Coordinates of C-alpha atoms and ligand atoms in Angstrom, one line a residue:
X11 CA 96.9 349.0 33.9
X12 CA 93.8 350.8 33.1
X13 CA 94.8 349.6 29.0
X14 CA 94.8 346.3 30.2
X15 CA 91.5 346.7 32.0
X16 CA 90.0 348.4 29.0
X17 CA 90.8 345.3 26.8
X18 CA 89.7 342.8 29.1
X19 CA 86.0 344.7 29.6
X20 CA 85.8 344.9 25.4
X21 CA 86.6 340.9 25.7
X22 CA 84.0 340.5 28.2
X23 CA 81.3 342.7 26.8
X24 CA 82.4 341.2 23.2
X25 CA 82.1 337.4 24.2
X26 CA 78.5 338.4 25.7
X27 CA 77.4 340.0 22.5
X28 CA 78.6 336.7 20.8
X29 CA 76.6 334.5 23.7
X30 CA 73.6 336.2 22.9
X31 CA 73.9 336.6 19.3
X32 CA 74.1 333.3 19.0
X33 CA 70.4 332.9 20.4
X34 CA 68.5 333.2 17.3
X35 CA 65.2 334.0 18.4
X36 CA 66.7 337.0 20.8
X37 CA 64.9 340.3 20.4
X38 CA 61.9 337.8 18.9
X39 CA 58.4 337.9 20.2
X40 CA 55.9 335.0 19.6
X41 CA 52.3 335.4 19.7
X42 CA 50.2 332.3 20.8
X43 CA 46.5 332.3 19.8
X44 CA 44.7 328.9 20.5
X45 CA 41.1 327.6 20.3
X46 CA 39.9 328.7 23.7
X47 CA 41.9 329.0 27.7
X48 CA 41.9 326.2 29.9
X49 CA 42.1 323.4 27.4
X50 CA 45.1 321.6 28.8
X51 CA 46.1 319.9 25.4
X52 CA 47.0 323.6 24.6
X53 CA 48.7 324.3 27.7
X54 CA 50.8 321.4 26.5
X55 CA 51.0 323.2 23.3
X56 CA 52.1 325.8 25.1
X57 CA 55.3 323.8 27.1
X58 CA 56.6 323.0 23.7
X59 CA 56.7 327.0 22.6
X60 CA 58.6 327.8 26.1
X61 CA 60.9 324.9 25.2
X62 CA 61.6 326.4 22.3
X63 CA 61.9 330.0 24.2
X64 CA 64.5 329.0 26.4
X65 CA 66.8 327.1 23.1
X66 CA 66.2 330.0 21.3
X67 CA 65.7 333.3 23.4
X68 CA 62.8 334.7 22.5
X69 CA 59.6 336.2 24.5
X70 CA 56.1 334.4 23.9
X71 CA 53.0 335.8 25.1
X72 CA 49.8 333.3 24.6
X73 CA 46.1 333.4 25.1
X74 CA 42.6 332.0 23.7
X75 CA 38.7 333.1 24.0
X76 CA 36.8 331.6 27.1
X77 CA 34.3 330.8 24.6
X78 CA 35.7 329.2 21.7
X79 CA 34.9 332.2 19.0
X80 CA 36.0 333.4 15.9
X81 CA 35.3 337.8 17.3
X82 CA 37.7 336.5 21.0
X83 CA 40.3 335.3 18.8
X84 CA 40.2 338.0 16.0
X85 CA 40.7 340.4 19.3
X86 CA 43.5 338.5 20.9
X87 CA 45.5 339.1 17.2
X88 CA 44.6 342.4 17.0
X89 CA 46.2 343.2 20.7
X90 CA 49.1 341.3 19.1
X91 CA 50.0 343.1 16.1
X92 CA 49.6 346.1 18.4
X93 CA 52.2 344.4 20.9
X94 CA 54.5 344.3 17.9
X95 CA 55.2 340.8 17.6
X96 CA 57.1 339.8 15.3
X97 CA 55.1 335.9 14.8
X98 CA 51.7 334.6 14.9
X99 CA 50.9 331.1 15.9
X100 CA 47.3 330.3 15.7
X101 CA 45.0 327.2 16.0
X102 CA 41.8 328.5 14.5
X103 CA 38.5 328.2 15.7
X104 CA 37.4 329.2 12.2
X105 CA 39.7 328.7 9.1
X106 CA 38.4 331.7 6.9
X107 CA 37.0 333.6 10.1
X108 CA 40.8 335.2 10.6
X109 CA 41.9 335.6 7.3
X110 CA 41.5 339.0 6.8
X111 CA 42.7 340.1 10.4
X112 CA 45.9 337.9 9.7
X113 CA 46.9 339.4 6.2
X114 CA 46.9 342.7 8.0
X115 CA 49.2 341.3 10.6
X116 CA 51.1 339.9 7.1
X117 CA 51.2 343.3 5.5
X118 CA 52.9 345.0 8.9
X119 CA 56.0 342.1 8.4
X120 CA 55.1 339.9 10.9
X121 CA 55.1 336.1 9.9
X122 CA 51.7 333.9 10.4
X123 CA 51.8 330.4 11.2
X124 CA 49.0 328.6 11.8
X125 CA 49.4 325.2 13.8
X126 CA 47.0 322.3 15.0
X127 CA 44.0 323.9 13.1
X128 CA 44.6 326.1 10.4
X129 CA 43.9 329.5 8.6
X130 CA 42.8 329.4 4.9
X131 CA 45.9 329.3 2.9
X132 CA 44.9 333.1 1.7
X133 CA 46.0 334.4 5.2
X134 CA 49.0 332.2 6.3
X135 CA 52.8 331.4 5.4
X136 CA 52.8 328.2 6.5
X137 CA 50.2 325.3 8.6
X138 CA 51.9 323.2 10.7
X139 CA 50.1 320.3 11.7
X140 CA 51.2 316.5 13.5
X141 CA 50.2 314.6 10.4
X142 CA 48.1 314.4 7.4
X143 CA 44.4 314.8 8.0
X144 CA 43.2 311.9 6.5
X145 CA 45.8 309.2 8.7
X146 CA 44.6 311.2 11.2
X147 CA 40.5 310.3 10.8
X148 CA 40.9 306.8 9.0
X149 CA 43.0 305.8 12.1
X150 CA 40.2 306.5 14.6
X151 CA 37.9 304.8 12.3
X152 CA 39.2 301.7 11.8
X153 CA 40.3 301.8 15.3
X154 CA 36.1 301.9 16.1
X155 CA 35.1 299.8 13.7
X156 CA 37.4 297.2 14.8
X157 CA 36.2 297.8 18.3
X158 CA 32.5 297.1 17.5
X159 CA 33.2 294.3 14.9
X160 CA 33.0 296.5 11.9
X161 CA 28.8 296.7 12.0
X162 CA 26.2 298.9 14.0
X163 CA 25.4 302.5 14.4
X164 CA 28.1 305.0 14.5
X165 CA 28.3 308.8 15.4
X166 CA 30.9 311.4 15.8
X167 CA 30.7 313.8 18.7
X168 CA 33.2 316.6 17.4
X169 CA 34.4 320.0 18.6
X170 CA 33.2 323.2 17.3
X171 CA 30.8 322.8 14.2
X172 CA 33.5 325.1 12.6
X173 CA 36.7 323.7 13.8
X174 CA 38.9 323.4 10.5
X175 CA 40.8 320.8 12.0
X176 CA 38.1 318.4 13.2
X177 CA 36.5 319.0 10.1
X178 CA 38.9 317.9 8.0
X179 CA 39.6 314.7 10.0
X180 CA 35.6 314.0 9.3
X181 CA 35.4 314.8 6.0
X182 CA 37.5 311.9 5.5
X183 CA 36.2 309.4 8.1
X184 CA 33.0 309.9 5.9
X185 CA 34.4 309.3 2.7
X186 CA 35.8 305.6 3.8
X187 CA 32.1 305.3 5.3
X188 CA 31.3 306.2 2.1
X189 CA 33.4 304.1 -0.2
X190 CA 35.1 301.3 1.9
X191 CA 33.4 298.1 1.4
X192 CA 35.1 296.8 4.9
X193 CA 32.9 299.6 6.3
X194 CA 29.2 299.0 4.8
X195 CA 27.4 297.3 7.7
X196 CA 28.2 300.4 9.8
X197 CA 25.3 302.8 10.4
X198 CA 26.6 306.4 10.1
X199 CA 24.3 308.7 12.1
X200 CA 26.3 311.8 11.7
X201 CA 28.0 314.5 14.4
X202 CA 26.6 316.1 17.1
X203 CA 29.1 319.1 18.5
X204 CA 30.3 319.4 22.2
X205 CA 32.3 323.0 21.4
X206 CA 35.3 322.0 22.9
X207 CA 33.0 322.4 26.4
X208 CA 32.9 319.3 29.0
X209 CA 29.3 319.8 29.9
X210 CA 28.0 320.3 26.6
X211 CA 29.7 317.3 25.2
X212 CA 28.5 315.4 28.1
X213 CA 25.0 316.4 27.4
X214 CA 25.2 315.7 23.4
X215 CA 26.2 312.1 24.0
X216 CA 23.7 311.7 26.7
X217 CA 21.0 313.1 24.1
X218 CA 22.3 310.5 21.6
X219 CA 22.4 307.2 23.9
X220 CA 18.5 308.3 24.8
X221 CA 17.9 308.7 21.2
X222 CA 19.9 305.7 19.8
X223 CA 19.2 302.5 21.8
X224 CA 21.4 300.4 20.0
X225 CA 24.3 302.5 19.1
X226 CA 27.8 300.9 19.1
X227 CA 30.5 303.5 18.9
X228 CA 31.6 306.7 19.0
X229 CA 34.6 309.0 17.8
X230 CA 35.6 311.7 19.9
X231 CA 38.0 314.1 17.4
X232 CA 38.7 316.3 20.5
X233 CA 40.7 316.0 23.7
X234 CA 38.2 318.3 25.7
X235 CA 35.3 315.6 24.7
X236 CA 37.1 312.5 25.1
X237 CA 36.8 312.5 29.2
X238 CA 33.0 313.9 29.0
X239 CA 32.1 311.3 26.4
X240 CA 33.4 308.4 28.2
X241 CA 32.1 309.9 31.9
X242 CA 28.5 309.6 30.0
X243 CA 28.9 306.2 28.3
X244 CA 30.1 305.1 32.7
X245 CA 27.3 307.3 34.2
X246 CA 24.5 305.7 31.5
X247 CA 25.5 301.6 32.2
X248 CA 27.1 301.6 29.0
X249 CA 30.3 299.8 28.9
X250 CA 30.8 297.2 27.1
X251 CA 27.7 297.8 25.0
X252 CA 29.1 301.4 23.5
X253 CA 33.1 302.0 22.7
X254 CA 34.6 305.6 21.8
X255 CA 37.6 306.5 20.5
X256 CA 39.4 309.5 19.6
X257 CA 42.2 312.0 19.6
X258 CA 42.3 312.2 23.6
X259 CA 45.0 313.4 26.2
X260 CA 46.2 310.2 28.2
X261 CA 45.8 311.7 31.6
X262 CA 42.4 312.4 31.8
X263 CA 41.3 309.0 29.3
X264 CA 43.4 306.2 31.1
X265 CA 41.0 305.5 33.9
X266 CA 38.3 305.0 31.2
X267 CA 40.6 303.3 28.7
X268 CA 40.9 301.0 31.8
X269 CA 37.8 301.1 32.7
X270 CA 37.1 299.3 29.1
X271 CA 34.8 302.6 27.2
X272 CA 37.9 302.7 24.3
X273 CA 39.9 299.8 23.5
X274 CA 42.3 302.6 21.6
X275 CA 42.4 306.3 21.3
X276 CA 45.1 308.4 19.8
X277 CA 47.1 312.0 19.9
X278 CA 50.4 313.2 18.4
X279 CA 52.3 315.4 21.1
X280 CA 50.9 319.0 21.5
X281 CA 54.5 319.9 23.5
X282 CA 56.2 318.8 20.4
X283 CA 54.0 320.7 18.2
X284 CA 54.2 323.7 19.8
X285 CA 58.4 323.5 20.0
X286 CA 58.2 323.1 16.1
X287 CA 55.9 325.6 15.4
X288 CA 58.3 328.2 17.2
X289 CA 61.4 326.8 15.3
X290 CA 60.3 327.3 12.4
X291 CA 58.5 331.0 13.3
X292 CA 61.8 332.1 14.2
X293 CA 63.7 330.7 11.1
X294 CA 61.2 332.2 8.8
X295 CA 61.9 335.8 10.8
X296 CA 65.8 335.4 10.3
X297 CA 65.2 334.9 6.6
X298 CA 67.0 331.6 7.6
X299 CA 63.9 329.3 6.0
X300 CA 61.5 330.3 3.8
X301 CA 57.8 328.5 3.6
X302 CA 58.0 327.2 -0.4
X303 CA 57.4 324.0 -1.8
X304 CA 60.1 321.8 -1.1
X305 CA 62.3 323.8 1.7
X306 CA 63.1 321.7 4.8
X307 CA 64.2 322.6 8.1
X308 CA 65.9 321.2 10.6
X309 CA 64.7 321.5 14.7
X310 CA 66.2 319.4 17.1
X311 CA 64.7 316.1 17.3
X312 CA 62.6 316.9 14.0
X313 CA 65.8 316.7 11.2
X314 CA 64.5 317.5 7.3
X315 CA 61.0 318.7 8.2
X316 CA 59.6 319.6 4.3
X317 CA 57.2 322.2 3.2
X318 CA 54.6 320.5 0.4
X319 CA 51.6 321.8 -1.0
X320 CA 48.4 321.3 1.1
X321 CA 45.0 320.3 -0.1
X322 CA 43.6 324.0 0.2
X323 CA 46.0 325.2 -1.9
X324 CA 48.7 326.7 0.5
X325 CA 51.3 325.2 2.2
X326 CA 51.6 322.4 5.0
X327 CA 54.2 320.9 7.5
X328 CA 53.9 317.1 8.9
X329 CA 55.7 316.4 12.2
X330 CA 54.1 312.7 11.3
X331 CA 53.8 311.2 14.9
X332 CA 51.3 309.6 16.1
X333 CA 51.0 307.8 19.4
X334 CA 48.0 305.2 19.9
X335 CA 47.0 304.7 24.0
X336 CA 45.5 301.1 25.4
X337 CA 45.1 299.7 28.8
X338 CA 48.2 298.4 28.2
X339 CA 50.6 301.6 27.8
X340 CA 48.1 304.1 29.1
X341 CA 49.9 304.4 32.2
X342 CA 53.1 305.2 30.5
X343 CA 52.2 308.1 29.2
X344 CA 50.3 309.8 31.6
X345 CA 53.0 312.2 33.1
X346 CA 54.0 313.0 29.5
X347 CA 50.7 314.0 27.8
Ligands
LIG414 C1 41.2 319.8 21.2 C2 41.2 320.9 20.2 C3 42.5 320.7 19.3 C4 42.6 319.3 18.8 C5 42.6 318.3 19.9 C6 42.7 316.9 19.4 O1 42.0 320.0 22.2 O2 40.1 320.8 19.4 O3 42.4 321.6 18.2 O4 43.8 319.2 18.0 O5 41.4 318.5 20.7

């Protein structure tokens, strides 16, 4: 009897070590660093990593400065690697500001992602981003530029004046400014920065309607923005005579997309980016995936994801969707994003 127990319990305990081996990110811990705390598009972010935690197994911890900087972030990491986790995923409020705190996190074994806006290519493994920087900006543009008839004055009201992502997306809006004929009669006035901050990106566009009389449009590259830009083009009387668009949330933009301030505005989903990000954190720890030119990896939902070389040099993965919002669909999404 007590043989026949003794096999059963070395069944039992056996088939549980298989359960849980089979988990691969058991034993794994994730370290989340975004931009700054209570930016719901990274809370979102956020859902996709504890998708991903509950497939997989692993334990995530998750934080970003109250104000947005470089030093906040560079702390949070540090904690980190003294946590002992075993991967960084970081959206960056600066792109060189954490390289050389994430190569010391690289030269301890732990792997470094960076995802939504990314470390220079010095101090990551990989950058994992929803789509190629430039769809990303000429989509907004000729989105605006359809919206005011492709002629009058034009600014951008951005994020952080060092956000790498942003910055990218602009760089290249300019450059068809620049060089697109279908874009001459548009007056480029330049960017004014709202810091990711309601308030201060409600006061920036207010300073530019007082300044600019006649100005036509307005891209908002930030989901924190978005709502405050379009609450300041309501408050002033401007409907109608100024239209936004941008990268915005659809929650907090479908009353004004309604309400007529964008015709259009656009975002990838931040749950889905986040749930890739950790799929391919914990592959690269199991030695299962390495980040080189050419690898692909599979995560559910996302088959043949593929590692190419990125325009600073290092490499970048696409998850390539991107989801437009109009008064027509807005409603559909707003319990998703
Ligand atoms: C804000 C952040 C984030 C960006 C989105 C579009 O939430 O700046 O980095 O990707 O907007």
């Amino acid at each position: 009897m007590k043989k026949i127990l003794a096999i059963v319990l070395a069944l039992v305990l056996s088939l549980s070590l298989m359960a849980v081996a089979e988990k691969a990110g058991e034993g794994l811990t994730i370290g989340i660093v975004y931009k700054q705390s209570g930016n719901a598009y990274f809370q979102a972010g956020v859902d996709g990593f504890a998708k991903a935690a509950e497939e997989l197994g692993f334990e995530f911890v998750h934080d970003g400065p109250e104000d947005s900087s470089n030093d906040g972030q560079e702390r949070i990491i540090r904690n980190y690697i003294d946590m002992g986790v075993d991967v960084l995923c970081i959206s960056a409020n600066d792109a060189a500001g954490l390289v050389d705190v994430c190569n010391e996190a690289r030269a301890q074994g732990i792997v470094v992602l960076s995802w939504d806006a990314k470390v220079d290519a010095e101090g990551r493994d990989l950058d994992v981003e929803p789509a190629g920087a430039k769809a990303i900006g000429v989509q907004q543009l000729e989105s605006i530029a359809e919206s005011i008839g492709y002629e009058g004055q034009l600014a951008i009201v951005s994020a952080g004046a060092t956000a790498p992502n942003q910055n990218l997306w602009i760089g290249f809006i300019e450059e068809e400014l620049k060089t697109n004929e279908k874009y001459s009669k548009i007056e480029y006035l330049g960017v004014v920065y709202g810091d990711d901050d309601y308030t201060k990106s409600y006061d920036v566009t207010k300073s530019l309607i007082d300044k600019y009389p006649d100005l036509k449009g307005l891209i908002v590259p930030t989901t924190n923005g978005g709502p405050a830009v379009a609450k300041c083009i309501m408050d002033e009387g401007k409907v109608g005579q100024i239209k936004m668009t941008g990268l915005t949330l659809a929650h907090d933009m479908a009353e004004y997309i309604k309400g007529g301030v964008a015709d259009a505005t656009f975002l990838w989903s931040p749950i889905d980016l986040g749930y890739v990000t950790a799929y391919v954190g914990v592959a690269m720890v199991n030695g299962e995936f390495k980040a080189e030119e050419g690898t692909t990896i599979d995560v559910p939902g996302f088959e043949g994801l593929e590692v190419i070389p990125s325009d600073d040099g290092g490499l970048i993965l696409y998850l390539n969707k991107l989801f437009g919002f109009t008064a027509e669909n807005v409603d559909d999404w707003i319990d998703i994003l």
